[in-house]
Short mmCIF file of C-alpha atoms and ligand atoms in Angstrom, two decimals:
data_model
loop_
_atom_site.label_atom_id
_atom_site.label_comp_id
_atom_site.label_asym_id
_atom_site.label_seq_id
_atom_site.Cartn_x
_atom_site.Cartn_y
_atom_site.Cartn_z
CA MET A 1 67.24 89.09 107.17
CA LYS A 2 69.75 87.00 105.50
CA PHE A 3 72.27 88.67 103.10
CA PRO A 4 74.37 86.74 100.59
CA SER A 5 77.72 85.88 102.16
CA LYS A 6 79.69 86.84 98.93
CA VAL A 7 78.99 89.21 95.99
CA LYS A 8 80.43 89.51 92.67
CA LEU A 9 80.99 92.85 91.12
CA VAL A 10 81.53 93.34 87.48
CA ASP A 11 83.38 96.64 86.94
CA VAL A 12 81.94 98.21 83.81
CA GLY A 13 83.86 101.34 84.16
CA PRO A 14 85.98 100.86 81.02
CA ARG A 15 82.87 100.54 78.88
CA ASP A 16 79.92 101.95 80.64
CA GLY A 17 82.07 104.51 82.39
CA LEU A 18 83.85 105.57 79.47
CA GLN A 19 81.47 105.35 76.41
CA ASN A 20 80.19 108.72 76.95
CA GLU A 21 83.27 110.72 77.44
CA LYS A 22 83.39 113.65 74.83
CA ALA A 23 87.52 113.68 74.75
CA PRO A 24 88.97 110.65 73.30
CA VAL A 25 90.54 108.29 75.96
CA PRO A 26 93.57 106.48 74.45
CA ALA A 27 93.51 102.80 74.19
CA ALA A 28 96.57 102.70 76.45
CA VAL A 29 94.77 104.64 79.31
CA LYS A 30 91.83 102.11 79.01
CA ILE A 31 94.13 99.06 79.13
CA GLU A 32 95.99 100.47 82.24
CA LEU A 33 92.69 100.84 84.09
CA VAL A 34 91.59 97.28 83.07
CA HIS A 35 94.93 96.24 84.46
CA ARG A 36 94.59 98.00 87.64
CA LEU A 37 90.82 96.82 88.05
CA GLN A 38 92.16 93.16 87.70
CA ASP A 39 95.11 93.79 90.28
CA ALA A 40 92.64 95.12 92.69
CA GLY A 41 90.79 91.78 92.51
CA LEU A 42 87.89 92.33 90.18
CA SER A 43 86.91 88.94 88.86
CA GLU A 44 84.88 90.45 85.76
CA ILE A 45 85.54 93.54 83.83
CA GLU A 46 83.52 94.70 81.20
CA VAL A 47 86.09 95.99 78.64
CA THR A 48 84.60 97.73 75.71
CA SER A 49 81.80 97.49 73.02
CA PHE A 50 81.87 96.20 69.47
CA VAL A 51 79.21 98.83 68.54
CA SER A 52 78.88 101.33 65.53
CA PRO A 53 81.71 104.00 65.85
CA LYS A 54 79.38 106.42 64.54
CA TRP A 55 77.07 105.90 67.20
CA VAL A 56 79.61 105.50 69.87
CA PRO A 57 82.97 106.88 68.89
CA GLN A 58 84.74 106.49 72.15
CA MET A 59 84.37 102.63 71.81
CA ALA A 60 85.86 102.60 68.29
CA ASP A 61 89.21 101.31 69.55
CA ALA A 62 87.70 98.17 71.00
CA ALA A 63 89.83 95.68 69.12
CA GLU A 64 92.79 97.46 70.04
CA VAL A 65 91.88 97.51 73.83
CA MET A 66 91.08 93.76 73.70
CA ALA A 67 94.30 92.94 72.05
CA GLY A 68 96.38 95.21 74.66
CA ILE A 69 94.97 93.37 77.95
CA ARG A 70 97.16 91.29 79.76
CA ARG A 71 94.94 88.35 80.60
CA GLN A 72 94.96 87.24 84.26
CA PRO A 73 93.74 83.78 85.21
CA GLY A 74 90.46 83.97 87.01
CA VAL A 75 89.40 87.25 85.35
CA ARG A 76 86.62 87.35 83.01
CA HIS A 77 86.57 90.10 80.45
CA SER A 78 83.15 90.84 78.79
CA VAL A 79 82.36 93.13 75.84
CA LEU A 80 79.07 94.44 74.29
CA THR A 81 78.09 93.07 70.76
CA PRO A 82 74.53 94.04 69.67
CA ASN A 83 74.81 92.33 66.44
CA MET A 84 76.74 89.60 64.13
CA LYS A 85 78.97 92.47 62.92
CA GLY A 86 80.01 93.34 66.55
CA PHE A 87 80.42 89.61 67.48
CA GLU A 88 82.44 88.85 64.36
CA ALA A 89 84.80 91.76 65.15
CA ALA A 90 85.27 90.64 68.80
CA VAL A 91 86.09 87.01 67.67
CA SER A 92 88.40 87.88 64.69
CA ALA A 93 91.26 88.38 66.73
CA PRO A 94 93.43 85.25 67.91
CA ARG A 95 91.44 83.21 70.49
CA ALA A 96 93.47 84.29 73.50
CA GLN A 97 92.14 87.90 72.79
CA TRP A 98 88.26 86.67 72.82
CA PRO A 99 86.23 87.96 75.31
CA ASP A 100 84.95 85.39 77.92
CA GLU A 101 81.53 86.70 77.70
CA ILE A 102 79.59 88.89 75.40
CA VAL A 103 76.65 91.32 76.43
CA VAL A 104 73.47 91.75 74.27
CA PHE A 105 71.37 94.67 75.24
CA ALA A 106 67.86 95.16 74.99
CA ALA A 107 65.41 97.59 76.63
CA ALA A 108 62.17 97.18 78.57
CA SER A 109 60.73 100.27 76.72
CA GLU A 110 60.06 100.60 72.80
CA ALA A 111 61.23 104.06 72.69
CA PHE A 112 64.71 103.13 74.30
CA SER A 113 65.20 100.28 72.08
CA GLN A 114 64.72 102.55 68.98
CA ARG A 115 67.01 105.35 70.10
CA ASN A 116 69.74 102.98 71.48
CA ILE A 117 69.94 100.16 69.09
CA ASN A 118 67.73 101.48 66.10
CA CYS A 119 65.26 98.87 66.25
CA SER A 120 62.16 97.35 68.22
CA ILE A 121 62.32 94.94 71.08
CA THR A 122 61.09 91.99 68.80
CA GLU A 123 63.55 93.06 66.09
CA SER A 124 66.49 93.20 68.56
CA MET A 125 65.69 89.42 69.80
CA GLU A 126 66.15 88.51 66.01
CA ARG A 127 69.39 90.31 65.81
CA PHE A 128 70.49 88.72 68.98
CA ARG A 129 69.62 85.36 68.23
CA PRO A 130 72.41 84.39 65.90
CA VAL A 131 74.85 86.28 68.23
CA VAL A 132 73.83 84.00 71.16
CA ALA A 133 74.08 81.07 69.13
CA ALA A 134 77.50 81.81 67.75
CA ALA A 135 78.80 82.91 71.24
CA ARG A 136 77.60 79.62 72.74
CA GLU A 137 79.00 77.46 70.03
CA ARG A 138 82.52 78.91 70.98
CA SER A 139 81.87 78.53 74.87
CA ILE A 140 81.59 82.30 75.28
CA GLY A 141 79.25 83.33 77.87
CA VAL A 142 76.17 85.18 76.99
CA ARG A 143 74.67 87.93 79.41
CA GLY A 144 71.65 90.13 78.50
CA ALA A 145 70.88 93.52 79.81
CA ILE A 146 67.42 94.79 79.99
CA SER A 147 67.73 98.69 80.03
CA CYS A 148 64.95 100.94 81.44
CA ALA A 149 63.82 98.24 83.74
CA VAL A 150 62.19 100.73 85.95
CA GLY A 151 61.99 104.05 83.94
CA CYS A 152 62.59 105.36 80.55
CA PRO A 153 63.80 108.70 79.61
CA TYR A 154 61.41 108.70 76.96
CA GLU A 155 58.19 106.65 78.15
CA GLY A 156 58.44 107.47 82.02
CA ASP A 157 57.77 104.64 84.24
CA VAL A 158 58.28 100.91 82.97
CA ALA A 159 56.05 98.17 84.12
CA PRO A 160 57.50 94.97 85.82
CA ALA A 161 55.35 93.13 83.04
CA GLN A 162 57.78 94.59 80.42
CA VAL A 163 60.81 93.50 82.38
CA GLU A 164 59.28 89.89 82.58
CA LEU A 165 58.47 90.05 78.84
CA VAL A 166 61.88 90.79 77.89
CA ALA A 167 63.51 88.43 80.42
CA ARG A 168 61.43 85.66 78.67
CA LEU A 169 62.39 86.85 75.20
CA MET A 170 66.13 86.63 76.28
CA LYS A 171 65.37 83.20 77.93
CA ASP A 172 63.85 81.83 74.46
CA ILE A 173 66.98 82.96 72.50
CA GLY A 174 69.16 81.20 74.90
CA VAL A 175 70.65 84.21 77.04
CA GLN A 176 72.18 82.71 80.16
CA HIS A 177 72.28 85.53 82.58
CA ILE A 178 70.32 88.85 82.71
CA GLY A 179 71.02 92.09 84.14
CA VAL A 180 68.22 94.23 85.39
CA ALA A 181 69.40 97.92 84.51
CA ASP A 182 68.24 101.27 85.77
CA THR A 183 69.65 103.15 82.99
CA ILE A 184 68.84 106.60 84.04
CA GLY A 185 68.89 106.09 87.95
CA VAL A 186 65.12 106.68 88.50
CA GLY A 187 64.54 103.57 90.54
CA THR A 188 63.65 103.40 94.19
CA PRO A 189 64.22 100.34 96.46
CA ASP A 190 60.54 99.04 95.98
CA LYS A 191 60.61 99.40 92.18
CA VAL A 192 63.86 97.85 91.77
CA GLN A 193 62.71 94.71 93.90
CA ARG A 194 59.51 94.51 91.72
CA ALA A 195 61.63 94.72 88.55
CA MET A 196 63.94 91.92 90.03
CA GLU A 197 60.67 89.64 90.90
CA ALA A 198 59.83 90.09 87.28
CA ALA A 199 63.09 88.83 86.05
CA LEU A 200 63.10 86.11 88.57
CA LYS A 201 60.14 84.56 86.91
CA HIS A 202 62.52 83.38 84.09
CA TYR A 203 65.94 83.37 85.54
CA GLY A 204 67.12 81.94 88.97
CA LEU A 205 69.10 84.15 91.26
CA ASP A 206 72.43 82.89 90.02
CA GLU A 207 71.52 84.26 86.64
CA LEU A 208 70.68 87.59 87.62
CA SER A 209 72.49 90.81 88.25
CA GLY A 210 71.65 94.53 89.12
CA HIS A 211 73.03 97.21 87.10
CA PHE A 212 72.26 100.69 88.60
CA HIS A 213 73.01 104.27 87.66
CA ASP A 214 73.03 106.77 90.52
CA THR A 215 71.39 109.85 88.91
CA TYR A 216 69.24 110.29 92.10
CA GLY A 217 71.61 108.99 94.63
CA LEU A 218 69.68 105.78 95.27
CA ALA A 219 72.06 103.13 93.44
CA LEU A 220 73.41 102.17 96.64
CA ALA A 221 70.00 101.88 98.63
CA ASN A 222 68.77 99.80 95.33
CA THR A 223 71.95 97.52 95.65
CA LEU A 224 70.77 96.86 99.31
CA ALA A 225 67.09 96.44 98.26
CA ALA A 226 68.21 93.73 95.76
CA LEU A 227 70.72 92.02 98.21
CA GLU A 228 67.74 91.57 100.61
CA MET A 229 66.15 89.26 97.95
CA GLY A 230 69.51 87.37 97.52
CA VAL A 231 70.79 88.85 94.33
CA TRP A 232 74.47 88.65 94.77
CA GLN A 233 75.96 89.95 91.40
CA TYR A 234 76.09 93.58 90.40
CA ASP A 235 77.77 95.87 87.80
CA SER A 236 79.45 98.98 89.07
CA SER A 237 81.72 101.56 87.87
CA SER A 238 85.18 102.62 89.36
CA ALA A 239 85.17 106.09 90.40
CA GLY A 240 81.32 106.06 89.49
CA LEU A 241 82.19 106.88 86.06
CA GLY A 242 79.76 107.16 83.13
CA GLY A 243 76.28 107.32 81.69
CA CYS A 244 74.64 106.02 78.46
CA PRO A 245 74.94 108.39 75.24
CA TYR A 246 71.49 107.74 74.77
CA ALA A 247 70.14 108.29 78.22
CA LYS A 248 70.81 112.22 78.50
CA GLY A 249 71.43 113.50 81.82
CA ALA A 250 71.84 110.13 83.29
CA THR A 251 75.13 109.84 85.48
CA GLY A 252 77.33 106.91 85.94
CA ASN A 253 76.78 103.62 87.59
CA VAL A 254 77.12 103.14 91.34
CA ALA A 255 80.79 103.61 92.25
CA THR A 256 82.34 100.23 92.76
CA GLU A 257 84.51 101.75 95.72
CA ASP A 258 80.96 102.40 97.43
CA VAL A 259 79.54 99.15 96.95
CA VAL A 260 82.63 97.32 98.20
CA TYR A 261 82.88 99.93 101.29
CA MET A 262 79.18 98.80 102.10
CA LEU A 263 79.66 95.05 101.56
CA HIS A 264 82.66 94.62 103.42
CA GLY A 265 81.26 96.44 106.21
CA MET A 266 78.40 94.15 106.30
CA GLY A 267 80.84 91.24 106.40
CA ILE A 268 79.94 90.24 102.78
CA ALA A 269 83.14 89.15 100.79
CA THR A 270 84.07 90.54 97.45
CA GLY A 271 87.67 89.20 96.75
CA ILE A 272 88.56 93.13 96.21
CA ASP A 273 91.18 95.13 97.75
CA LEU A 274 89.63 98.51 98.34
CA ASP A 275 92.60 100.35 98.68
CA LYS A 276 94.04 99.21 95.28
CA LEU A 277 90.46 99.90 93.85
CA VAL A 278 90.63 103.49 95.05
CA ASP A 279 94.19 103.72 93.19
CA ALA A 280 92.41 102.48 90.22
CA GLY A 281 89.70 104.97 90.44
CA GLN A 282 92.07 107.68 91.16
CA PHE A 283 94.15 106.83 88.10
CA ILE A 284 91.22 107.31 85.56
CA SER A 285 89.97 110.19 87.35
CA ASP A 286 93.40 112.00 87.07
CA PHE A 287 93.27 111.22 83.62
CA LEU A 288 89.84 112.79 83.11
CA GLU A 289 91.09 115.80 85.43
CA ARG A 290 88.21 115.31 87.77
CA LYS A 291 87.62 113.86 91.32
CA PRO A 292 86.36 110.44 91.88
CA ASN A 293 82.38 110.22 91.97
CA SER A 294 82.53 107.97 94.92
CA ARG A 295 81.97 109.16 98.36
CA ALA A 296 84.10 105.99 99.79
CA ALA A 297 86.98 106.80 97.45
CA THR A 298 86.92 110.51 98.55
CA ALA A 299 86.79 109.68 102.26
CA LEU A 300 89.71 107.25 101.83
CA LEU A 301 91.78 109.69 100.04
CA ASN A 302 91.37 112.40 102.52
CA LYS A 303 92.23 109.95 105.31
CA ARG A 304 95.44 109.24 103.59
CA VAL A 305 96.38 112.98 103.28
CA ALA A 306 95.35 113.70 106.74
P1 HMG B 1 72.16 100.50 62.63
O1 HMG B 1 72.35 101.73 61.96
O2 HMG B 1 70.44 100.25 62.94
O3 HMG B 1 72.94 99.32 61.84
O4 HMG B 1 72.70 100.38 64.13
P2 HMG B 1 73.04 98.71 60.56
O5 HMG B 1 73.08 97.23 60.53
O6 HMG B 1 71.91 99.31 59.71
O7 HMG B 1 74.44 99.36 60.21
C1 HMG B 1 74.59 100.71 59.80
C2 HMG B 1 76.09 100.97 59.76
O8 HMG B 1 76.67 100.85 61.21
C3 HMG B 1 76.86 100.22 58.78
O9 HMG B 1 77.96 101.20 58.37
C4 HMG B 1 77.41 99.18 59.59
O10 HMG B 1 78.36 98.46 58.79
C5 HMG B 1 77.90 99.90 60.91
P3 HMG B 1 78.05 101.90 57.02
O11 HMG B 1 77.68 100.97 56.02
O12 HMG B 1 76.82 102.91 57.21
O13 HMG B 1 79.35 102.55 57.06
N1 HMG B 1 77.58 98.76 61.96
C6 HMG B 1 78.57 98.55 62.73
N2 HMG B 1 79.86 99.05 62.91
C7 HMG B 1 80.74 98.58 64.02
N3 HMG B 1 80.21 97.49 64.74
C8 HMG B 1 78.92 97.23 64.66
C9 HMG B 1 78.18 97.63 63.86
N4 HMG B 1 76.88 97.55 63.55
C10 HMG B 1 76.57 98.09 62.48
N5 HMG B 1 78.58 96.37 65.58
C11 HMG B 1 73.55 99.44 66.22
C12 HMG B 1 72.61 99.39 65.06
C13 HMG B 1 73.19 98.66 67.17
C14 HMG B 1 74.91 98.93 65.57
C15 HMG B 1 73.78 100.83 66.43
O14 HMG B 1 72.52 101.37 66.81
C16 HMG B 1 74.88 101.09 67.50
O15 HMG B 1 75.83 100.92 67.57
N6 HMG B 1 74.35 101.40 68.78
C17 HMG B 1 74.98 101.71 70.01
C18 HMG B 1 74.42 101.52 71.25
C19 HMG B 1 75.22 101.69 72.43
O16 HMG B 1 76.55 101.28 72.51
N7 HMG B 1 74.73 102.12 73.48
C20 HMG B 1 75.36 102.18 74.63
C21 HMG B 1 75.79 100.84 75.25
S1 HMG B 1 74.03 100.15 75.98
C22 HMG B 1 74.11 100.84 77.66
O17 HMG B 1 75.20 101.60 77.93
C23 HMG B 1 73.01 100.34 78.65
C24 HMG B 1 73.76 99.47 79.55
O18 HMG B 1 74.86 100.09 80.32
C25 HMG B 1 72.68 99.04 80.36
C26 HMG B 1 72.02 100.18 80.99
O19 HMG B 1 72.48 100.97 81.77
O20 HMG B 1 70.82 100.34 80.52
C27 HMG B 1 74.32 98.20 78.88
MG1 MG B 2 74.59 101.27 82.01
#
């Protein structure tokens, strides 16, 4: 079995991790988290979402957060933009504050599409089409997320054929990269591999990433299963923060610290300094007054005390 020799991790903690927090997290804290993640060697950070503040109040400060980030060469910053309104808000700032990449997000299940973005899968593609075109005209990268790629909180199991369909629709509208997302963390390694195979019918290995929530504790196993297939790009969340407001009970993404510990142990390069990453996770966990939701971070922090 040959694993990739390097892996790119996108830390989605500031966005996916914080979007579900009930108490407001000040923009300055989000900005500091982004700075700490880039200092730790993350080459891409998903910073925020330009979505309706009525739907996701925690992301209402998207423009302020983007404006406050000290950009670092070699680090990409991405944001979610579900429609033209969100995209226009993201690029209404001076060019230096534009995102390097935008994310449009669809679902492999109709029910989740309705609950999350208030439209059908087909309608979502029509909303995304001008967003994708406008981003590409400005040389902003475009990633597409496919939520509920293995299971849906409303419909149960999701067939790989649904993932293949949404991947094809995304390809048709010009999305350059897709993320296969286990939104509610119900996937098992075999199911995740089937979902990845379905996505690979329309996208190459270099245009594909995994986004695994850890509700049932299998996100790391699912990462390993995708690695076995050669998938080398993953979203993860520092301190295992997060969840989706429209996927009740689902926990955060796989903790970046846990993925980095596993990859480095396997001799796979990430460019990330694990100690600095643990500090970043500790920073946001302290602010939220909880312990990092990462086994590796906990072990490393205990070792520092001992
Ligand atoms: P809608 O209500 O259908 O939109 O929402 P609309 O076009 O009818 O507009 C209704 C109101 O929203 C209007 O305001 C618009 O101006 C406003 P009003 O006139 O009533 O005062 N509006 C906006 N405001 C700010 N920014 C915008 C925007 N668009 C409309 N971009 C919409 C459609 C998609 C906007 C809404 O459903 C929404 O914001 N949903 C939020 C979804 C979300 O953020 N979910 C969490 C992120 S996705 C995720 O976590 C999954 C992922 O991690 C992968 C995985 O794990 O599965 C990516
Ligand atoms: Mg997610």
